[in-house]
Amino acid sequence: MRYDPAAFERALGELLQVDPSLRGSSAYRYDLTDVTRQVLSNRSRRLLPRIRSAYEAKDRARFDELTGRWLRWMKLMDAALATNEHFLLGPWLADARGWGSSDAERAALEYDARSLITVWGSAEAARSLHDYANREWAGLVGDYYYSRWKHYFDELDASLATGRGAAGIDWAEFGDAWAHRRNEYPTEPAGEIHEVAQRVLEELSRVGQD
């Protein structure tokens, strides 16, 4: 990383100490959401080598503990993102559907909007280019990325439990299947970012740098 993540993380604690009368500012709420998102992203990035080490050591208990932490942090990030209208998947998809004049057009436009932020085209094209325009948005993190990481971790865990090699996963097909879905996501924010950010800080303080 090009900066010290521990130094950056201290900004979260400082932002949480703002006077309660200033918490309603849209700029403050945006910044607190974005810093919370980045802090969790940084911590998760630093967790990956430990997950890999646990897997290579065949330490299933440690592997399950760390991957459980990873997935828990994904849900926390999704909850933080959901509090701000600028970090929602729902409006992106609703806007795309809104341009269609028939159900077929709406489905095609929604597929385009979904594929742009995931597989970047068909499943075949995604085998050489994917996640090109990915976003950390509520709904995308808590549904698509969470499901993808859980699927990956479950396969690795199964290989540890059985002693067999981990099976390959066609991520292009996985992403293309999600891009073809038509389920809806919230278009309005929910929750209070100060409360969620406080939970994040408490969680990270509890686990420390382990």
CSV table of N, CA and C in Angstrom, one decimal, residues 59-165:
chain,number,residue,atom,x,y,z
A,59,ASP,N,-4.7,-25.3,8.5
A,59,ASP,CA,-5.2,-25.0,9.8
A,59,ASP,C,-6.7,-24.6,9.6
A,60,ARG,N,-7.6,-25.5,9.6
A,60,ARG,CA,-9.0,-25.2,9.2
A,60,ARG,C,-9.6,-24.3,10.3
A,61,ALA,N,-9.3,-24.5,11.5
A,61,ALA,CA,-10.0,-23.7,12.6
A,61,ALA,C,-9.6,-22.2,12.4
A,62,ARG,N,-8.3,-22.0,12.1
A,62,ARG,CA,-7.8,-20.6,11.9
A,62,ARG,C,-8.4,-20.0,10.6
A,63,PHE,N,-8.5,-20.9,9.6
A,63,PHE,CA,-9.0,-20.5,8.3
A,63,PHE,C,-10.5,-20.1,8.4
A,64,ASP,N,-11.3,-20.9,9.1
A,64,ASP,CA,-12.7,-20.5,9.3
A,64,ASP,C,-12.8,-19.3,10.2
A,65,GLU,N,-12.0,-19.1,11.1
A,65,GLU,CA,-12.1,-17.9,12.0
A,65,GLU,C,-11.8,-16.6,11.1
A,66,LEU,N,-10.8,-16.7,10.3
A,66,LEU,CA,-10.4,-15.5,9.5
A,66,LEU,C,-11.3,-15.2,8.4
A,67,THR,N,-11.8,-16.3,7.7
A,67,THR,CA,-12.8,-16.0,6.6
A,67,THR,C,-14.1,-15.6,7.2
A,68,GLY,N,-14.5,-16.1,8.4
A,68,GLY,CA,-15.7,-15.6,9.0
A,68,GLY,C,-15.6,-14.1,9.3
A,69,ARG,N,-14.4,-13.7,9.7
A,69,ARG,CA,-14.2,-12.3,10.0
A,69,ARG,C,-14.3,-11.5,8.7
A,70,TRP,N,-13.7,-12.0,7.7
A,70,TRP,CA,-13.7,-11.3,6.4
A,70,TRP,C,-15.2,-11.1,5.9
A,71,LEU,N,-16.0,-12.1,6.0
A,71,LEU,CA,-17.4,-12.0,5.6
A,71,LEU,C,-18.2,-11.1,6.5
A,72,ARG,N,-17.9,-11.1,7.8
A,72,ARG,CA,-18.5,-10.2,8.7
A,72,ARG,C,-18.2,-8.8,8.4
A,73,TRP,N,-17.0,-8.5,8.0
A,73,TRP,CA,-16.6,-7.1,7.7
A,73,TRP,C,-17.3,-6.7,6.4
A,74,MET,N,-17.5,-7.6,5.5
A,74,MET,CA,-18.3,-7.3,4.2
A,74,MET,C,-19.7,-6.8,4.6
A,75,LYS,N,-20.3,-7.5,5.5
A,75,LYS,CA,-21.7,-7.1,5.9
A,75,LYS,C,-21.7,-5.8,6.6
A,76,LEU,N,-20.6,-5.5,7.4
A,76,LEU,CA,-20.5,-4.2,8.1
A,76,LEU,C,-20.3,-3.1,7.0
A,77,MET,N,-19.5,-3.4,6.0
A,77,MET,CA,-19.3,-2.4,5.0
A,77,MET,C,-20.6,-2.1,4.2
A,78,ASP,N,-21.3,-3.1,3.9
A,78,ASP,CA,-22.6,-3.0,3.2
A,78,ASP,C,-23.5,-2.1,4.0
A,79,ALA,N,-23.6,-2.3,5.4
A,79,ALA,CA,-24.4,-1.6,6.2
A,79,ALA,C,-24.0,-0.1,6.3
A,80,ALA,N,-22.7,0.2,6.2
A,80,ALA,CA,-22.2,1.5,6.2
A,80,ALA,C,-22.6,2.2,4.9
A,81,LEU,N,-22.4,1.5,3.8
A,81,LEU,CA,-22.7,2.1,2.5
A,81,LEU,C,-24.1,2.4,2.3
A,82,ALA,N,-25.0,1.5,2.9
A,82,ALA,CA,-26.4,1.7,2.8
A,82,ALA,C,-27.0,2.9,3.4
A,83,THR,N,-26.2,3.6,4.2
A,83,THR,CA,-26.7,4.8,4.9
A,83,THR,C,-26.6,6.1,4.0
A,84,ASN,N,-25.9,6.0,2.9
A,84,ASN,CA,-25.7,7.2,2.1
A,84,ASN,C,-26.2,7.0,0.6
A,85,GLU,N,-26.9,7.9,0.1
A,85,GLU,CA,-27.5,7.8,-1.2
A,85,GLU,C,-26.4,7.7,-2.3
A,86,HIS,N,-25.2,8.1,-2.0
A,86,HIS,CA,-24.2,8.1,-3.1
A,86,HIS,C,-23.5,6.8,-3.2
A,87,PHE,N,-23.8,5.8,-2.3
A,87,PHE,CA,-23.2,4.5,-2.3
A,87,PHE,C,-24.2,3.4,-2.5
A,88,LEU,N,-25.3,3.6,-3.2
A,88,LEU,CA,-26.3,2.6,-3.4
A,88,LEU,C,-26.3,2.0,-4.8
A,89,LEU,N,-26.5,0.7,-4.9
A,89,LEU,CA,-26.6,0.1,-6.1
A,89,LEU,C,-28.0,0.3,-6.7
A,90,GLY,N,-29.0,0.4,-5.9
A,90,GLY,CA,-30.4,0.5,-6.3
A,90,GLY,C,-30.7,1.6,-7.3
A,91,PRO,N,-30.3,2.8,-7.1
A,91,PRO,CA,-30.6,3.9,-8.1
A,91,PRO,C,-29.9,3.6,-9.4
A,92,TRP,N,-28.7,3.0,-9.4
A,92,TRP,CA,-28.0,2.7,-10.7
A,92,TRP,C,-28.9,1.8,-11.6
A,93,LEU,N,-29.4,0.8,-10.9
A,93,LEU,CA,-30.3,-0.2,-11.7
A,93,LEU,C,-31.6,0.4,-12.0
A,94,ALA,N,-32.2,1.2,-11.1
A,94,ALA,CA,-33.5,1.8,-11.4
A,94,ALA,C,-33.4,2.8,-12.5
A,95,ASP,N,-32.4,3.6,-12.5
A,95,ASP,CA,-32.2,4.5,-13.6
A,95,ASP,C,-32.1,3.8,-15.0
A,96,ALA,N,-31.4,2.7,-15.0
A,96,ALA,CA,-31.2,1.9,-16.3
A,96,ALA,C,-32.6,1.4,-16.7
A,97,ARG,N,-33.3,0.8,-15.8
A,97,ARG,CA,-34.6,0.3,-16.2
A,97,ARG,C,-35.5,1.4,-16.6
A,98,GLY,N,-35.4,2.6,-16.1
A,98,GLY,CA,-36.3,3.7,-16.4
A,98,GLY,C,-36.2,4.1,-17.9
A,99,TRP,N,-35.2,3.8,-18.6
A,99,TRP,CA,-35.1,4.1,-20.0
A,99,TRP,C,-35.8,3.2,-20.9
A,100,GLY,N,-36.2,2.0,-20.4
A,100,GLY,CA,-36.9,1.0,-21.2
A,100,GLY,C,-38.4,1.4,-21.4
A,101,SER,N,-38.9,1.0,-22.6
A,101,SER,CA,-40.3,1.2,-22.8
A,101,SER,C,-41.1,-0.1,-22.9
A,102,SER,N,-40.4,-1.2,-22.6
A,102,SER,CA,-41.1,-2.5,-22.6
A,102,SER,C,-40.3,-3.3,-21.6
A,103,ASP,N,-40.9,-4.4,-21.2
A,103,ASP,CA,-40.1,-5.3,-20.2
A,103,ASP,C,-38.9,-5.8,-20.8
A,104,ALA,N,-38.9,-6.2,-22.1
A,104,ALA,CA,-37.7,-6.7,-22.7
A,104,ALA,C,-36.6,-5.6,-22.7
A,105,GLU,N,-36.9,-4.4,-23.0
A,105,GLU,CA,-36.0,-3.3,-23.0
A,105,GLU,C,-35.4,-3.0,-21.6
A,106,ARG,N,-36.3,-3.1,-20.7
A,106,ARG,CA,-35.9,-2.8,-19.3
A,106,ARG,C,-34.9,-3.9,-18.8
A,107,ALA,N,-35.2,-5.2,-19.2
A,107,ALA,CA,-34.3,-6.3,-18.9
A,107,ALA,C,-32.9,-6.1,-19.5
A,108,ALA,N,-32.9,-5.7,-20.8
A,108,ALA,CA,-31.7,-5.6,-21.5
A,108,ALA,C,-30.8,-4.4,-20.9
A,109,LEU,N,-31.5,-3.3,-20.6
A,109,LEU,CA,-30.8,-2.2,-20.0
A,109,LEU,C,-30.3,-2.5,-18.6
A,110,GLU,N,-31.1,-3.2,-17.8
A,110,GLU,CA,-30.6,-3.6,-16.5
A,110,GLU,C,-29.4,-4.6,-16.6
A,111,TYR,N,-29.4,-5.5,-17.6
A,111,TYR,CA,-28.3,-6.4,-17.8
A,111,TYR,C,-27.0,-5.6,-18.1
A,112,ASP,N,-27.2,-4.6,-19.0
A,112,ASP,CA,-26.0,-3.7,-19.3
A,112,ASP,C,-25.5,-3.0,-18.1
A,113,ALA,N,-26.4,-2.5,-17.3
A,113,ALA,CA,-26.0,-1.7,-16.1
A,113,ALA,C,-25.3,-2.7,-15.1
A,114,ARG,N,-25.8,-3.9,-14.9
A,114,ARG,CA,-25.2,-4.9,-14.0
A,114,ARG,C,-23.8,-5.3,-14.6
A,115,SER,N,-23.8,-5.6,-15.8
A,115,SER,CA,-22.5,-6.2,-16.4
A,115,SER,C,-21.4,-5.1,-16.4
A,116,LEU,N,-21.7,-3.8,-16.5
A,116,LEU,CA,-20.7,-2.8,-16.5
A,116,LEU,C,-19.9,-2.7,-15.2
A,117,ILE,N,-20.6,-3.1,-14.1
A,117,ILE,CA,-19.9,-3.0,-12.8
A,117,ILE,C,-19.5,-4.4,-12.3
A,118,THR,N,-19.6,-5.4,-13.2
A,118,THR,CA,-19.1,-6.7,-12.8
A,118,THR,C,-18.3,-7.4,-13.9
A,119,VAL,N,-19.0,-8.1,-14.8
A,119,VAL,CA,-18.3,-8.9,-15.8
A,119,VAL,C,-17.9,-8.1,-17.0
A,120,TRP,N,-18.4,-6.9,-17.2
A,120,TRP,CA,-18.0,-6.0,-18.3
A,120,TRP,C,-18.3,-6.6,-19.6
A,121,GLY,N,-19.4,-7.3,-19.8
A,121,GLY,CA,-19.8,-7.9,-21.0
A,121,GLY,C,-20.3,-9.3,-20.8
A,122,SER,N,-20.2,-10.1,-21.9
A,122,SER,CA,-20.7,-11.5,-21.8
A,122,SER,C,-19.7,-12.3,-20.9
A,123,ALA,N,-20.2,-13.5,-20.6
A,123,ALA,CA,-19.4,-14.4,-19.8
A,123,ALA,C,-18.1,-14.8,-20.5
A,124,GLU,N,-18.2,-14.9,-21.8
A,124,GLU,CA,-17.0,-15.2,-22.6
A,124,GLU,C,-16.0,-14.1,-22.5
A,125,ALA,N,-16.5,-12.9,-22.7
A,125,ALA,CA,-15.6,-11.7,-22.7
A,125,ALA,C,-15.0,-11.5,-21.3
A,126,ALA,N,-15.7,-11.9,-20.3
A,126,ALA,CA,-15.3,-11.7,-18.9
A,126,ALA,C,-14.1,-12.6,-18.5
A,127,ARG,N,-13.9,-13.6,-19.3
A,127,ARG,CA,-12.8,-14.5,-18.9
A,127,ARG,C,-11.4,-13.8,-19.1
A,128,SER,N,-11.4,-12.7,-19.9
A,128,SER,CA,-10.2,-11.9,-20.0
A,128,SER,C,-10.3,-10.5,-19.4
A,129,LEU,N,-11.5,-10.1,-19.1
A,129,LEU,CA,-11.7,-8.7,-18.6
A,129,LEU,C,-12.9,-8.7,-17.7
A,130,HIS,N,-12.7,-8.5,-16.4
A,130,HIS,CA,-13.8,-8.4,-15.5
A,130,HIS,C,-13.5,-7.5,-14.3
A,131,ASP,N,-14.5,-7.1,-13.6
A,131,ASP,CA,-14.3,-6.2,-12.5
A,131,ASP,C,-13.6,-4.9,-12.9
A,132,TYR,N,-13.7,-4.5,-14.2
A,132,TYR,CA,-13.0,-3.4,-14.7
A,132,TYR,C,-13.6,-2.1,-14.1
A,133,ALA,N,-14.9,-2.0,-13.9
A,133,ALA,CA,-15.6,-0.8,-13.4
A,133,ALA,C,-16.3,-1.2,-12.1
A,134,ASN,N,-15.7,-2.0,-11.3
A,134,ASN,CA,-16.4,-2.4,-10.1
A,134,ASN,C,-16.6,-1.3,-9.1
A,135,ARG,N,-17.6,-1.4,-8.2
A,135,ARG,CA,-17.8,-0.3,-7.2
A,135,ARG,C,-18.0,-1.0,-5.9
A,136,GLU,N,-17.8,-0.2,-4.8
A,136,GLU,CA,-18.1,-0.6,-3.5
A,136,GLU,C,-19.4,0.1,-3.1
A,137,TRP,N,-20.5,-0.5,-3.5
A,137,TRP,CA,-21.9,0.1,-3.3
A,137,TRP,C,-22.7,-0.9,-2.4
A,138,ALA,N,-23.6,-0.4,-1.6
A,138,ALA,CA,-24.5,-1.2,-0.9
A,138,ALA,C,-25.3,-2.0,-1.8
A,139,GLY,N,-25.4,-3.3,-1.6
A,139,GLY,CA,-26.1,-4.2,-2.5
A,139,GLY,C,-25.1,-5.0,-3.3
A,140,LEU,N,-24.2,-4.3,-3.9
A,140,LEU,CA,-23.1,-4.9,-4.7
A,140,LEU,C,-22.2,-5.6,-3.7
A,141,VAL,N,-21.8,-5.0,-2.7
A,141,VAL,CA,-20.9,-5.6,-1.7
A,141,VAL,C,-21.6,-6.7,-0.9
A,142,GLY,N,-22.8,-6.4,-0.4
A,142,GLY,CA,-23.5,-7.3,0.5
A,142,GLY,C,-24.2,-8.5,-0.2
A,143,ASP,N,-24.3,-8.4,-1.6
A,143,ASP,CA,-24.9,-9.5,-2.3
A,143,ASP,C,-23.9,-10.1,-3.3
A,144,TYR,N,-23.6,-9.4,-4.3
A,144,TYR,CA,-22.7,-10.0,-5.3
A,144,TYR,C,-21.3,-10.4,-4.8
A,145,TYR,N,-20.6,-9.4,-4.2
A,145,TYR,CA,-19.2,-9.7,-3.7
A,145,TYR,C,-19.3,-10.6,-2.5
A,146,TYR,N,-20.2,-10.4,-1.7
A,146,TYR,CA,-20.3,-11.3,-0.5
A,146,TYR,C,-20.5,-12.8,-1.0
A,147,SER,N,-21.5,-13.0,-1.9
A,147,SER,CA,-21.8,-14.3,-2.4
A,147,SER,C,-20.5,-14.9,-3.1
A,148,ARG,N,-19.8,-14.1,-3.8
A,148,ARG,CA,-18.6,-14.6,-4.6
A,148,ARG,C,-17.5,-15.0,-3.6
A,149,TRP,N,-17.3,-14.2,-2.6
A,149,TRP,CA,-16.2,-14.6,-1.6
A,149,TRP,C,-16.6,-15.8,-0.8
A,150,LYS,N,-17.9,-15.8,-0.4
A,150,LYS,CA,-18.4,-17.0,0.4
A,150,LYS,C,-18.3,-18.3,-0.4
A,151,HIS,N,-18.6,-18.2,-1.7
A,151,HIS,CA,-18.5,-19.4,-2.5
A,151,HIS,C,-17.1,-19.9,-2.6
A,152,TYR,N,-16.2,-18.9,-2.7
A,152,TYR,CA,-14.7,-19.2,-2.8
A,152,TYR,C,-14.2,-19.8,-1.5
A,153,PHE,N,-14.6,-19.2,-0.4
A,153,PHE,CA,-14.1,-19.7,0.9
A,153,PHE,C,-14.7,-21.1,1.2
A,154,ASP,N,-16.0,-21.2,0.9
A,154,ASP,CA,-16.6,-22.5,1.1
A,154,ASP,C,-15.9,-23.7,0.3
A,155,GLU,N,-15.5,-23.4,-0.9
A,155,GLU,CA,-14.8,-24.4,-1.7
A,155,GLU,C,-13.5,-24.7,-1.0
A,156,LEU,N,-12.7,-23.7,-0.6
A,156,LEU,CA,-11.4,-23.9,0.1
A,156,LEU,C,-11.6,-24.7,1.4
A,157,ASP,N,-12.7,-24.3,2.1
A,157,ASP,CA,-12.9,-25.0,3.4
A,157,ASP,C,-13.3,-26.5,3.1
A,158,ALA,N,-14.0,-26.8,2.1
A,158,ALA,CA,-14.4,-28.1,1.8
A,158,ALA,C,-13.1,-28.9,1.4
A,159,SER,N,-12.2,-28.3,0.7
A,159,SER,CA,-10.9,-29.0,0.3
A,159,SER,C,-10.1,-29.3,1.6
A,160,LEU,N,-10.1,-28.4,2.6
A,160,LEU,CA,-9.4,-28.7,3.8
A,160,LEU,C,-10.1,-29.8,4.6
A,161,ALA,N,-11.4,-29.9,4.6
A,161,ALA,CA,-12.2,-30.9,5.3
A,161,ALA,C,-12.0,-32.3,4.7
A,162,THR,N,-11.9,-32.3,3.4
A,162,THR,CA,-11.8,-33.6,2.7
A,162,THR,C,-10.4,-34.0,2.3
A,163,GLY,N,-9.5,-33.1,2.2
A,163,GLY,CA,-8.1,-33.4,1.8
A,163,GLY,C,-8.0,-33.4,0.3
A,164,ARG,N,-9.0,-33.1,-0.4
A,164,ARG,CA,-8.9,-33.0,-1.9
A,164,ARG,C,-8.5,-31.6,-2.3
A,165,GLY,N,-8.1,-31.5,-3.6
A,165,GLY,CA,-7.7,-30.2,-4.1
A,165,GLY,C,-9.0,-29.3,-4.3
